[in-house]
Coordinates of C-alpha atoms in Angstrom, one line a residue:
X1 CA 6.2 -9.5 -18.5
X2 CA 5.3 -9.3 -14.8
X3 CA 2.2 -7.5 -13.6
X4 CA 1.3 -7.2 -9.9
X5 CA -0.7 -4.6 -8.0
X6 CA 1.8 -1.7 -8.1
X7 CA 2.6 0.7 -5.4
X8 CA 0.8 3.8 -6.7
X9 CA -2.7 4.7 -7.8
X10 CA -3.5 6.8 -10.8
X11 CA -5.7 9.9 -10.5
X12 CA -9.4 9.0 -10.6
X13 CA -11.4 10.0 -13.6
X14 CA -13.7 12.5 -12.1
X15 CA -15.8 12.9 -15.3
X16 CA -16.5 9.2 -15.6
X17 CA -19.8 7.6 -14.7
X18 CA -20.3 6.3 -11.2
X19 CA -19.3 2.7 -11.0
X20 CA -21.6 0.1 -9.4
X21 CA -20.8 -2.4 -6.7
X22 CA -20.8 -5.9 -8.2
X23 CA -23.7 -7.9 -6.9
X24 CA -22.8 -11.1 -5.0
X25 CA -22.5 -14.1 -7.3
X26 CA -22.5 -12.1 -10.6
X27 CA -19.9 -13.4 -13.0
X28 CA -17.0 -10.9 -13.2
X29 CA -16.5 -11.5 -16.9
X30 CA -20.2 -11.2 -17.9
X31 CA -22.5 -13.6 -19.7
X32 CA -20.9 -13.5 -23.2
X33 CA -19.6 -17.1 -23.8
X34 CA -16.8 -15.9 -26.1
X35 CA -15.7 -13.2 -23.7
X36 CA -15.7 -15.7 -20.8
X37 CA -13.7 -18.1 -22.9
X38 CA -11.2 -15.3 -23.7
X39 CA -10.6 -14.5 -20.1
X40 CA -10.2 -18.2 -19.2
X41 CA -7.6 -18.5 -21.9
X42 CA -5.7 -15.5 -20.5
X43 CA -5.9 -17.1 -17.0
X44 CA -4.7 -20.5 -18.3
X45 CA -1.8 -18.9 -20.2
X46 CA -0.7 -17.0 -17.1
X47 CA -0.8 -20.1 -15.0
X48 CA 1.1 -22.3 -17.5
X49 CA 3.7 -19.8 -18.6
X50 CA 4.4 -17.9 -15.3
X51 CA 3.3 -19.8 -12.2
X52 CA 4.8 -17.2 -9.9
X53 CA 2.9 -14.4 -11.6
X54 CA -0.3 -16.5 -11.4
X55 CA 0.2 -17.1 -7.7
X56 CA 0.6 -13.3 -7.1
X57 CA -2.5 -12.5 -9.1
X58 CA -4.4 -15.1 -7.0
X59 CA -3.6 -12.9 -4.0
X60 CA -5.7 -10.0 -5.2
X61 CA -9.5 -9.8 -5.1
X62 CA -11.3 -12.1 -7.5
X63 CA -13.1 -9.2 -9.2
X64 CA -9.7 -7.8 -10.4
X65 CA -8.1 -11.0 -11.5
X66 CA -9.5 -11.2 -15.0
X67 CA -8.2 -7.7 -15.9
X68 CA -4.7 -8.6 -14.6
X69 CA -4.8 -11.9 -16.5
X70 CA -5.8 -10.0 -19.7
X71 CA -3.0 -7.4 -19.3
X72 CA -0.4 -10.1 -18.6
X73 CA -1.5 -12.2 -21.5
X74 CA -1.5 -9.3 -23.9
X75 CA 2.0 -8.1 -23.0
X76 CA 3.2 -11.7 -23.2
X77 CA 1.6 -12.3 -26.6
X78 CA 3.2 -9.1 -28.0
X79 CA 6.6 -10.2 -26.6
X80 CA 6.2 -13.7 -28.1
X81 CA 5.6 -12.2 -31.5
X82 CA 8.7 -10.1 -31.2
X83 CA 10.8 -13.0 -29.9
X84 CA 9.7 -15.7 -32.4
X85 CA 13.1 -16.4 -34.1
X86 CA 11.5 -18.8 -36.6
X87 CA 10.7 -15.7 -38.6
X88 CA 13.1 -13.0 -39.8
X89 CA 13.3 -9.7 -37.9
X90 CA 11.3 -7.8 -40.6
X91 CA 8.5 -10.3 -40.5
X92 CA 8.4 -10.3 -36.7
X93 CA 8.2 -6.5 -36.6
X94 CA 5.4 -6.6 -39.2
X95 CA 3.5 -9.1 -37.0
X96 CA 3.8 -6.9 -34.0
X97 CA 2.6 -3.9 -35.9
X98 CA -0.3 -5.9 -37.3
X99 CA -1.3 -6.9 -33.7
X100 CA -1.2 -3.2 -32.5
X101 CA -3.1 -2.1 -35.6
X102 CA -5.8 -4.7 -34.9
X103 CA -6.1 -3.6 -31.3
X104 CA -6.6 0.0 -32.4
X105 CA -9.3 -1.1 -34.8
X106 CA -11.1 -3.3 -32.3
X107 CA -11.2 -1.0 -29.3
X108 CA -14.2 1.0 -30.5
X109 CA -16.1 -2.3 -31.3
X110 CA -15.5 -3.9 -27.9
X111 CA -14.6 -7.2 -29.5
X112 CA -11.9 -9.1 -31.3
X113 CA -11.5 -12.4 -33.1
X114 CA -8.3 -12.9 -31.2
X115 CA -9.2 -14.1 -27.7
X116 CA -6.4 -12.3 -25.9
X117 CA -7.2 -9.0 -27.5
X118 CA -10.9 -9.7 -26.9
X119 CA -10.2 -9.8 -23.2
X120 CA -7.9 -6.8 -23.3
X121 CA -10.4 -4.7 -25.2
X122 CA -13.1 -5.6 -22.7
X123 CA -10.8 -4.8 -19.8
X124 CA -9.8 -1.4 -21.4
X125 CA -13.4 -0.5 -22.0
X126 CA -14.8 -1.7 -18.7
X127 CA -12.1 -0.1 -16.5
X128 CA -11.7 3.0 -18.7
X129 CA -8.0 2.4 -19.4
X130 CA -6.1 4.8 -21.6
X131 CA -4.1 2.3 -23.7
X132 CA -2.4 5.2 -25.5
X133 CA 0.0 5.1 -22.5
X134 CA 1.2 1.7 -23.9
X135 CA 2.1 3.1 -27.4
X136 CA 5.8 3.6 -26.7
X137 CA 6.1 0.2 -24.8
X138 CA 4.5 -1.5 -27.8
X139 CA 6.7 0.3 -30.3
X140 CA 9.7 -0.8 -28.2
X141 CA 8.7 -4.5 -28.9
X142 CA 9.0 -3.7 -32.6
X143 CA 12.4 -2.1 -32.1
X144 CA 13.5 -5.1 -30.1
X145 CA 13.0 -7.4 -33.1
X146 CA 16.2 -6.0 -34.6
X147 CA 18.3 -6.8 -31.4
X148 CA 19.3 -4.8 -28.4
X149 CA 22.8 -3.7 -27.2
X150 CA 23.4 -1.6 -24.1
X151 CA 26.5 0.4 -23.5
X152 CA 25.9 1.0 -19.8
X153 CA 23.4 0.6 -17.0
X154 CA 21.7 3.9 -17.7
X155 CA 20.8 2.8 -21.2
X156 CA 19.7 -0.6 -19.9
X157 CA 17.5 1.0 -17.2
X158 CA 15.8 3.3 -19.7
X159 CA 14.9 0.3 -21.9
X160 CA 13.6 -1.8 -19.0
X161 CA 11.6 1.0 -17.4
X162 CA 10.1 2.2 -20.7
X163 CA 8.8 -1.4 -21.2
X164 CA 7.6 -2.3 -17.7
X165 CA 6.3 0.9 -16.2
X166 CA 3.5 1.6 -18.7
X167 CA 2.1 -1.9 -18.2
X168 CA 2.3 -1.5 -14.4
X169 CA 0.6 1.8 -14.9
X170 CA -2.4 0.0 -16.4
X171 CA -2.6 -2.3 -13.4
X172 CA -2.4 0.7 -11.1
X173 CA -5.3 2.3 -12.9
X174 CA -7.4 -0.9 -12.4
X175 CA -6.8 -0.7 -8.7
X176 CA -7.6 3.0 -8.7
X177 CA -10.9 2.5 -10.5
X178 CA -11.8 -0.2 -8.0
X179 CA -11.3 2.4 -5.2
X180 CA -8.3 0.8 -3.5
X181 CA -6.5 3.5 -1.5
X182 CA -3.0 2.8 -2.7
X183 CA -0.4 5.5 -3.1
X184 CA 3.3 5.6 -3.7
X185 CA 5.1 7.9 -1.3
X186 CA 7.1 10.5 -3.0
X187 CA 10.3 9.5 -1.2
X188 CA 10.1 6.0 -2.5
X189 CA 9.5 6.6 -6.2
X190 CA 13.1 5.8 -7.1
X191 CA 13.0 2.7 -4.9
X192 CA 9.9 1.6 -6.8
X193 CA 11.6 2.0 -10.2
X194 CA 14.7 0.3 -8.9
X195 CA 12.6 -2.6 -7.7
X196 CA 11.3 -3.0 -11.3
X197 CA 15.0 -2.9 -12.4
X198 CA 15.4 -5.9 -10.2
X199 CA 12.4 -7.6 -11.7
X200 CA 13.9 -7.1 -15.2
X201 CA 17.4 -8.3 -14.2
X202 CA 16.0 -11.4 -12.5
X203 CA 13.9 -12.2 -15.6
X204 CA 17.0 -11.8 -17.8
X205 CA 19.2 -14.1 -15.7
X206 CA 16.4 -16.7 -15.5
X207 CA 15.9 -16.7 -19.3
X208 CA 19.6 -16.5 -20.1
X209 CA 19.7 -19.9 -21.8
X210 CA 16.8 -19.1 -24.1
X211 CA 18.1 -15.6 -25.0
X212 CA 21.6 -16.9 -25.8
X213 CA 20.1 -19.7 -28.0
X214 CA 18.7 -17.0 -30.2
X215 CA 21.7 -14.7 -30.1
X216 CA 20.6 -12.2 -27.5
X217 CA 22.6 -10.9 -24.6
X218 CA 20.5 -8.4 -22.8
X219 CA 23.2 -7.2 -20.4
X220 CA 25.1 -3.8 -20.6
X221 CA 28.6 -3.8 -21.8
X222 CA 29.5 -1.9 -18.6
X223 CA 28.8 -5.0 -16.6
X224 CA 30.4 -7.4 -19.0
X225 CA 33.6 -5.4 -19.3
X226 CA 34.2 -5.9 -15.6
X227 CA 34.7 -9.6 -16.3
X228 CA 37.0 -9.8 -19.4
X229 CA 36.0 -12.7 -21.7
X230 CA 32.6 -13.2 -20.2
X231 CA 30.7 -11.8 -23.3
X232 CA 32.6 -14.2 -25.6
X233 CA 32.1 -17.1 -23.3
X234 CA 28.4 -16.5 -23.1
X235 CA 28.1 -16.1 -26.8
X236 CA 29.6 -19.6 -27.0
X237 CA 27.4 -20.8 -24.1
X238 CA 30.6 -21.7 -22.2
X239 CA 30.7 -21.7 -18.4
X240 CA 33.9 -20.1 -17.3
X241 CA 35.3 -18.3 -14.2
X242 CA 34.6 -15.0 -15.8
X243 CA 30.9 -16.0 -16.4
X244 CA 30.6 -17.4 -12.9
X245 CA 31.9 -14.1 -11.4
X246 CA 29.6 -12.1 -13.6
X247 CA 26.5 -14.1 -12.6
X248 CA 27.4 -13.8 -8.9
X249 CA 27.8 -10.1 -9.2
X250 CA 24.5 -9.7 -11.1
X251 CA 22.4 -11.8 -8.8
X252 CA 23.8 -9.8 -5.9
X253 CA 22.8 -6.6 -7.7
X254 CA 19.3 -7.9 -8.4
X255 CA 18.8 -8.9 -4.8
X256 CA 19.8 -5.4 -3.7
X257 CA 17.3 -3.9 -6.1
X258 CA 14.3 -6.1 -5.2
X259 CA 14.9 -5.7 -1.5
X260 CA 13.3 -2.3 -0.9
X261 CA 12.1 -2.5 2.7
X262 CA 10.8 1.1 2.8
X263 CA 8.8 0.6 -0.4
X264 CA 5.7 -0.8 1.2
X265 CA 5.8 1.1 4.5
X266 CA 2.5 2.9 5.0
X267 CA 0.9 1.3 2.0
X268 CA -2.5 -0.5 1.9
X269 CA -1.8 -4.0 3.3
X270 CA -3.2 -5.8 0.3
X271 CA -0.8 -4.5 -2.3
X272 CA 1.9 -4.3 0.3
X273 CA 1.6 -8.0 0.9
X274 CA 1.7 -8.8 -2.8
X275 CA 4.8 -6.7 -3.3
X276 CA 6.6 -8.2 -0.3
X277 CA 5.7 -11.7 -1.6
X278 CA 6.9 -10.8 -5.1
X279 CA 10.2 -9.7 -3.6
X280 CA 10.5 -12.9 -1.7
X281 CA 9.8 -15.0 -4.8
X282 CA 12.3 -13.0 -6.8
X283 CA 15.0 -13.7 -4.1
X284 CA 14.1 -17.4 -4.2
X285 CA 14.5 -17.3 -8.0
X286 CA 17.9 -15.6 -7.7
X287 CA 19.0 -18.3 -5.2
X288 CA 18.0 -20.8 -7.9
X289 CA 20.1 -18.9 -10.5
X290 CA 23.1 -18.9 -8.2
X291 CA 22.7 -22.6 -7.5
X292 CA 22.3 -23.6 -11.1
X293 CA 26.0 -23.2 -12.1
X294 CA 26.8 -24.4 -15.7
X295 CA 23.1 -25.6 -16.0
X296 CA 22.1 -21.9 -16.2
X297 CA 23.3 -21.8 -19.8
X298 CA 21.2 -24.9 -20.8
X299 CA 17.8 -24.3 -19.1
X300 CA 15.9 -21.8 -16.9
X301 CA 16.4 -22.6 -13.2
X302 CA 13.3 -22.8 -10.9
X303 CA 13.1 -22.7 -7.1
X304 CA 11.9 -25.9 -5.4
X305 CA 8.1 -26.2 -4.9
X306 CA 8.6 -26.3 -1.1
X307 CA 10.5 -23.0 -1.2
X308 CA 7.6 -21.3 -3.0
X309 CA 5.1 -22.9 -0.6
X310 CA 7.0 -21.5 2.4
X311 CA 6.7 -18.0 0.9
X312 CA 3.1 -18.2 -0.5
X313 CA 1.2 -20.0 2.3
X314 CA 1.4 -17.3 5.0
X315 CA 1.2 -14.5 2.4
X316 CA -2.1 -15.8 1.1
X317 CA -3.6 -15.6 4.6
X318 CA -2.3 -12.1 5.1
X319 CA -3.6 -10.9 1.8
X320 CA -7.0 -12.5 2.3
X321 CA -7.4 -10.7 5.6
X322 CA -6.3 -7.4 4.1
X323 CA -8.7 -7.5 1.2
X324 CA -11.6 -8.7 3.3
X325 CA -11.5 -5.3 5.1
X326 CA -11.4 -3.4 1.8
X327 CA -14.7 -2.5 0.0
X328 CA -14.2 -2.5 -3.8
X329 CA -16.1 -0.6 -6.5
X330 CA -16.2 -2.7 -9.7
X331 CA -17.8 -1.7 -13.0
X332 CA -20.6 -4.0 -14.2
X333 CA -20.0 -6.6 -17.0
X334 CA -20.6 -5.4 -20.5
X335 CA -23.1 -7.1 -22.8
X336 CA -22.5 -8.0 -26.4
X337 CA -23.1 -5.0 -28.7
X338 CA -23.1 -2.4 -25.8
X339 CA -19.3 -1.8 -25.7
X340 CA -18.3 1.8 -26.1
X341 CA -14.6 2.6 -26.4
X342 CA -13.4 5.1 -23.8
X343 CA -11.8 8.3 -24.8
X344 CA -9.0 8.4 -25.4
X345 CA -8.5 5.0 -27.1
X346 CA -5.2 3.7 -28.4
X347 CA -4.0 6.0 -31.2
X348 CA -3.4 4.4 -34.6
X349 CA 0.1 2.9 -34.8
X350 CA 2.1 5.0 -37.2
X351 CA 5.6 6.2 -37.5
X352 CA 4.4 9.8 -37.9
X353 CA 2.5 11.8 -35.3
X354 CA -0.5 13.9 -36.2
X355 CA -0.1 17.5 -37.1
X356 CA -1.8 20.0 -34.8
X357 CA -5.2 21.3 -36.0
X358 CA -5.1 24.5 -38.0
X359 CA -5.9 27.9 -36.4
X360 CA -9.6 28.6 -36.5
X361 CA -8.9 31.8 -38.6
X362 CA -7.2 29.7 -41.2
X363 CA -4.0 31.8 -40.7
X364 CA -0.9 29.8 -41.4
X365 CA 2.4 29.9 -39.6
X366 CA 5.1 32.2 -40.8
X367 CA 7.9 30.5 -42.8
X368 CA 10.9 31.0 -40.6
X369 CA 14.2 29.3 -41.6
X370 CA 15.2 26.8 -39.0
X371 CA 18.6 28.6 -38.5
X372 CA 16.7 31.7 -37.4
X373 CA 14.4 30.0 -35.0
X374 CA 15.2 30.2 -31.3
X375 CA 16.0 26.8 -29.9
X376 CA 14.3 27.4 -26.6
X377 CA 11.3 29.7 -25.8
X378 CA 10.2 30.2 -22.2
X379 CA 6.8 31.7 -21.3
X380 CA 5.6 33.4 -18.1
X381 CA 1.8 33.0 -18.5
X382 CA 0.5 36.0 -16.7
X383 CA -3.0 37.4 -16.4
X384 CA -5.3 34.5 -15.7
X385 CA -6.7 36.0 -12.6
X386 CA -7.2 39.5 -14.0
X387 CA -8.9 38.0 -17.1
X388 CA -11.5 36.3 -14.9
X389 CA -12.0 39.4 -12.6
X390 CA -12.6 41.6 -15.7
X391 CA -15.4 39.3 -16.5
X392 CA -16.9 39.0 -13.0
X393 CA -15.8 35.4 -12.8
X394 CA -13.9 33.6 -10.0
X395 CA -10.1 33.5 -10.5
X396 CA -10.0 29.8 -11.2
X397 CA -12.1 30.4 -14.3
X398 CA -9.2 32.4 -15.7
X399 CA -6.9 29.4 -15.1
X400 CA -9.3 27.2 -16.9
X401 CA -9.4 29.6 -19.9
X402 CA -5.6 29.7 -19.7
X403 CA -5.4 26.0 -20.3
X404 CA -6.9 26.5 -23.7
X405 CA -4.2 29.1 -24.5
X406 CA -1.5 26.5 -23.5
X407 CA -2.9 24.1 -26.1
X408 CA -3.0 26.8 -28.8
X409 CA 0.6 27.9 -28.1
X410 CA 1.9 24.3 -28.1
X411 CA 0.2 23.8 -31.5
X412 CA 1.8 27.0 -32.7
X413 CA 5.2 25.8 -31.5
X414 CA 4.8 22.6 -33.5
X415 CA 3.6 24.5 -36.6
X416 CA 7.0 26.4 -36.8
X417 CA 9.2 23.5 -35.7
X418 CA 10.2 24.9 -32.3
X419 CA 12.4 22.4 -30.3
X420 CA 11.9 23.5 -26.7
X421 CA 9.0 25.3 -25.0
X422 CA 9.0 25.9 -21.2
X423 CA 5.9 27.2 -19.4
X424 CA 5.9 28.8 -15.9
X425 CA 2.9 26.9 -14.7
X426 CA 3.0 27.1 -10.9
X427 CA 5.7 28.9 -8.9
X428 CA 7.0 28.3 -5.4
X429 CA 5.5 31.7 -4.6
X430 CA 2.0 30.7 -5.8
X431 CA 1.5 28.7 -2.6
X432 CA 0.9 32.1 -0.9
X433 CA -2.4 32.5 -2.9
X434 CA -5.8 31.7 -1.5
X435 CA -6.0 28.0 -0.7
X436 CA -9.1 27.7 -2.8
X437 CA -7.4 29.1 -5.9
X438 CA -4.3 26.9 -5.3
X439 CA -6.6 23.8 -5.1
X440 CA -8.3 24.8 -8.3
X441 CA -5.0 25.3 -10.1
X442 CA -3.7 21.9 -9.0
X443 CA -7.0 20.2 -9.9
X444 CA -6.9 21.8 -13.3
X445 CA -3.4 20.6 -13.9
X446 CA -4.4 17.1 -12.8
X447 CA -7.3 17.0 -15.2
X448 CA -5.3 18.4 -18.1
X449 CA -2.7 15.7 -17.6
X450 CA -5.3 13.0 -17.3
X451 CA -6.9 14.2 -20.6
X452 CA -3.5 14.3 -22.2
X453 CA -4.4 16.6 -25.1
X454 CA -1.0 16.1 -26.8
X455 CA -1.0 12.3 -26.9
X456 CA -1.2 12.2 -30.7
X457 CA 1.4 14.9 -31.3
X458 CA 5.2 14.6 -31.3
X459 CA 5.5 16.3 -27.9
X460 CA 7.9 15.1 -25.2
X461 CA 6.6 16.2 -21.8
X462 CA 8.8 17.1 -18.9
X463 CA 8.3 18.5 -15.4
X464 CA 10.6 20.9 -13.6
X465 CA 10.1 21.6 -9.9
X466 CA 9.9 20.1 -6.5
X467 CA 7.6 17.2 -5.5
X468 CA 7.4 17.6 -1.7
X469 CA 4.3 19.9 -1.6
X470 CA 2.4 18.6 -4.6
X471 CA -0.4 16.1 -4.2
X472 CA 1.0 12.6 -4.8
X473 CA -1.5 11.7 -7.6
X474 CA -0.4 14.8 -9.5
X475 CA 3.2 13.9 -9.2
X476 CA 2.4 10.4 -10.3
X477 CA 0.7 11.5 -13.5
X478 CA 3.5 14.0 -14.2
X479 CA 6.0 11.1 -14.0
X480 CA 3.7 9.0 -16.2
X481 CA 3.6 11.6 -18.9
X482 CA 7.4 11.9 -18.7
X483 CA 7.9 8.2 -19.1
X484 CA 5.4 7.6 -21.9
X485 CA 6.7 10.4 -24.1
X486 CA 10.4 10.0 -23.3
X487 CA 11.3 8.7 -26.8
X488 CA 9.6 11.5 -28.8
X489 CA 11.9 13.7 -30.7
X490 CA 9.7 16.7 -31.7
X491 CA 8.8 19.5 -29.3
X492 CA 10.1 19.2 -25.7
X493 CA 7.4 20.8 -23.5
X494 CA 8.6 21.5 -20.0
X495 CA 6.1 22.5 -17.3
X496 CA 7.5 24.3 -14.3
X497 CA 5.3 23.3 -11.4
X498 CA 6.3 24.3 -7.9
X499 CA 9.4 25.8 -9.4
X500 CA 11.5 28.7 -8.2
X501 CA 14.7 29.9 -9.8
X502 CA 16.6 30.6 -6.6
X503 CA 15.5 27.2 -5.3
X504 CA 17.0 25.6 -8.4
X505 CA 20.3 27.4 -7.9
X506 CA 20.4 26.6 -4.2
X507 CA 19.9 22.9 -5.0
X508 CA 22.7 23.0 -7.6
X509 CA 25.0 24.7 -5.1
X510 CA 24.2 22.0 -2.5
X511 CA 24.9 19.3 -4.9
X512 CA 28.2 20.9 -5.8
X513 CA 29.1 21.3 -2.1
X514 CA 28.4 17.6 -1.5
X515 CA 30.6 16.6 -4.4
X516 CA 33.4 18.9 -3.2
X517 CA 33.2 17.5 0.4
X518 CA 33.4 14.0 -1.0
X519 CA 36.6 14.9 -2.8
X520 CA 35.2 14.6 -6.3
X521 CA 35.6 18.3 -7.1
X522 CA 38.3 20.9 -6.2
X523 CA 36.3 24.0 -4.9
X524 CA 38.8 26.4 -6.4
X525 CA 38.5 24.9 -9.9
X526 CA 34.7 24.8 -10.1
X527 CA 33.6 26.3 -13.4
X528 CA 30.3 27.2 -15.0
X529 CA 30.1 23.9 -16.7
X530 CA 30.4 22.1 -13.4
X531 CA 27.5 24.2 -12.0
X532 CA 25.3 23.6 -15.1
X533 CA 25.9 19.8 -14.7
X534 CA 24.4 19.9 -11.2
X535 CA 21.2 21.7 -12.1
X536 CA 18.1 19.5 -11.8
X537 CA 17.8 19.4 -15.7
X538 CA 21.4 19.7 -16.9
X539 CA 20.4 19.0 -20.5
X540 CA 18.0 21.9 -20.7
X541 CA 19.4 24.4 -23.3
X542 CA 19.7 28.1 -22.5
X543 CA 16.6 30.2 -23.2
X544 CA 16.8 32.2 -26.3
X545 CA 13.5 34.1 -26.0
X546 CA 11.6 34.8 -22.7
X547 CA 8.0 35.9 -23.4
X548 CA 5.8 37.3 -20.7
X549 CA 2.1 38.2 -21.1
X550 CA 0.0 40.5 -18.9
X551 CA 1.8 43.8 -19.3
X552 CA 4.3 43.2 -16.5
X553 CA 8.0 43.6 -17.3
X554 CA 9.9 41.3 -14.8
X555 CA 11.3 37.8 -14.9
X556 CA 9.8 36.7 -11.5
X557 CA 12.4 34.2 -10.4
X558 CA 12.0 32.1 -13.6
X559 CA 15.0 30.2 -15.0
X560 CA 17.7 32.6 -13.9
X561 CA 20.6 30.4 -15.0
X562 CA 19.1 29.7 -18.4
X563 CA 17.9 33.2 -19.2
X564 CA 21.2 34.9 -18.7
X565 CA 21.4 35.9 -22.4
X566 CA 17.7 35.6 -23.3
X567 CA 15.9 38.1 -25.5
X568 CA 13.0 39.6 -23.5
X569 CA 9.5 40.0 -25.1
X570 CA 6.7 41.6 -23.1
X571 CA 3.1 41.8 -24.3
X572 CA 0.1 43.5 -22.7
X573 CA -2.5 40.9 -23.5
X574 CA -3.7 38.6 -20.8
X575 CA -2.7 34.9 -21.1
X576 CA -6.2 33.4 -21.7
X577 CA -6.5 35.7 -24.8
X578 CA -3.2 34.4 -26.2
X579 CA -3.1 32.0 -29.1
X580 CA -0.5 30.6 -31.5
X581 CA -0.3 33.8 -33.5
X582 CA 1.1 35.6 -30.4
X583 CA 3.9 33.0 -30.3
X584 CA 4.6 33.5 -34.0
X585 CA 4.8 37.2 -33.5
X586 CA 7.2 36.8 -30.6
X587 CA 9.4 34.5 -32.5
X588 CA 9.3 36.8 -35.6
X589 CA 10.4 39.7 -33.4
X590 CA 13.2 37.6 -32.1
X591 CA 14.5 36.9 -35.6
X592 CA 15.0 40.7 -36.0
X593 CA 17.1 41.1 -32.8
X594 CA 20.8 41.4 -33.1
X595 CA 22.2 39.0 -30.5
X596 CA 25.7 40.0 -29.4
X597 CA 26.3 38.2 -26.1
X598 CA 28.6 41.0 -25.0
X599 CA 30.6 41.2 -28.3
X600 CA 30.7 44.1 -30.8
X601 CA 29.0 43.6 -34.1
X602 CA 31.2 43.6 -37.2
X603 CA 29.2 46.4 -38.8
X604 CA 26.4 48.6 -37.6
X605 CA 23.1 48.5 -39.4
X606 CA 22.8 51.3 -42.0
X607 CA 19.7 52.8 -40.4
X608 CA 20.9 52.4 -36.9
X609 CA 19.4 50.3 -34.2
X610 CA 15.7 49.8 -34.9
X611 CA 13.1 49.6 -32.2
X612 CA 12.2 46.0 -32.9
X613 CA 15.9 45.0 -32.6
X614 CA 16.6 46.7 -29.3
X615 CA 13.4 47.4 -27.5
X616 CA 11.8 45.2 -24.9
X617 CA 8.6 47.4 -24.8
X618 CA 5.2 45.7 -24.9
X619 CA 4.2 44.5 -28.3
X620 CA 0.4 43.9 -28.7
X621 CA -0.5 40.7 -30.4
X622 CA -3.9 39.3 -31.5
X623 CA -4.7 38.4 -27.9
X624 CA -4.1 42.0 -26.7

């Protein structure tokens, strides 16, 4: 596991207490001897097990190093438990689960008998880290105990990013809490993730001998198949022309990924220097892999000390100058017995997510057979501003109240087993509103995402829209929620933020035109399936039910492709008054519709078409 100051800062916790500047000479790790010993152990392990990582951490301000050592040591401890082949897979998985369970139990106490977890708990509490963001990464370590096989690079990237990005996110939050003005430009996000792909591939090539010794080959079949025989040769730890060609190709690919010159452009010079230095050390490591030849299959190659010195010496001087000009805000050391776990803490490790809380009225969800449920419900949440004006409140108070309705409706979707729920959160046209209202909406979105109210529920979160006009920190936390919930299989909640239906279609058309110009598509043979594959979210299913609150009866440029055959349901109640019962009523009404998709029914209903089957007139729900 590699942790360095990342290229993006997490949104600040505006509700948190004001941090204090660390007085000169005050020990960063506090006066508790056990805690100081725990941090020293994390530092020593980092230095002994990954000298390059240790050298990079030494390039950041001293006040931040203990937290980074604790994060690195924790991730490494967890990986070591999963990789310990002296124990069978089931036992290793049980040990990983026990480690995670202990961490959950220890966070509220602020202490742990395990020194590495002791340091991690203190780091999490002091820097107000939300360790729930590590849940999927930790669960992946459990899954890895049973072995990993990748069909292609896409599968391999998902695995690597799901493991690395959450840990890097914790480091990012430490820097944000310290007040370091670091932000990842929107146009370099993919470069950043590709850089981490290069980190992962370099680590795999370096550790190839150890992985092969325990029967692991963490490379995708797509890469191995280009060099017939290489997989069998590697399994036998036999150096062959096919293996040599494979290693040459992979080191070249890794060099390409770690060389992202635009990544640090415009970044704070401290983290920029660390990232540039990290890239240089990775390239030196890849040179050592290339030079190792057959020895690569016997032991990990290392660059010469003089090579590392040539990279590190000038980088240390540049980093020291950059940080000397940067004031830091550091939380004070905790004292024994005064630790208080932040909210949220790490959820209890369990294979089952929590159920949503019951409705305050005690009313239970209708029992709707799964075959009758719509697969995808889309909602236009209209009426926030009018709700506030009716009460003599500023419009942004209506949006605040509407956030509570969102939580309620998500709970209701989980109650009935809905698979897809898409919310029209902020449209491209909403930018024309008063700037103060726009700022209030975006700030509310940011705070809701920071609070992460669905962290313990089986909700996969996705974002649909454009990034260019949104604040970078909002985009950052949107991507974070997408990454950390990617493996969830319950409700997929898609938030359309800076979304416009015509914009979506225009982007798909542009992508099709580019493919046709490149000769990959014949314009005269383009079909609907081709168009659908070029939409920003090609895997989004068609909308079965479109529900709009607020009394208006129009679709407002919302999901025009996906709603072509949607049933429409309009209700007069304003969105802040909606709750899960309104969703249940909308879905129940949907089950009474006769969906024909242009065909003729076999038999007409005996009583003729009923109002609830054919009408799109407003239906008042509990919120109306």
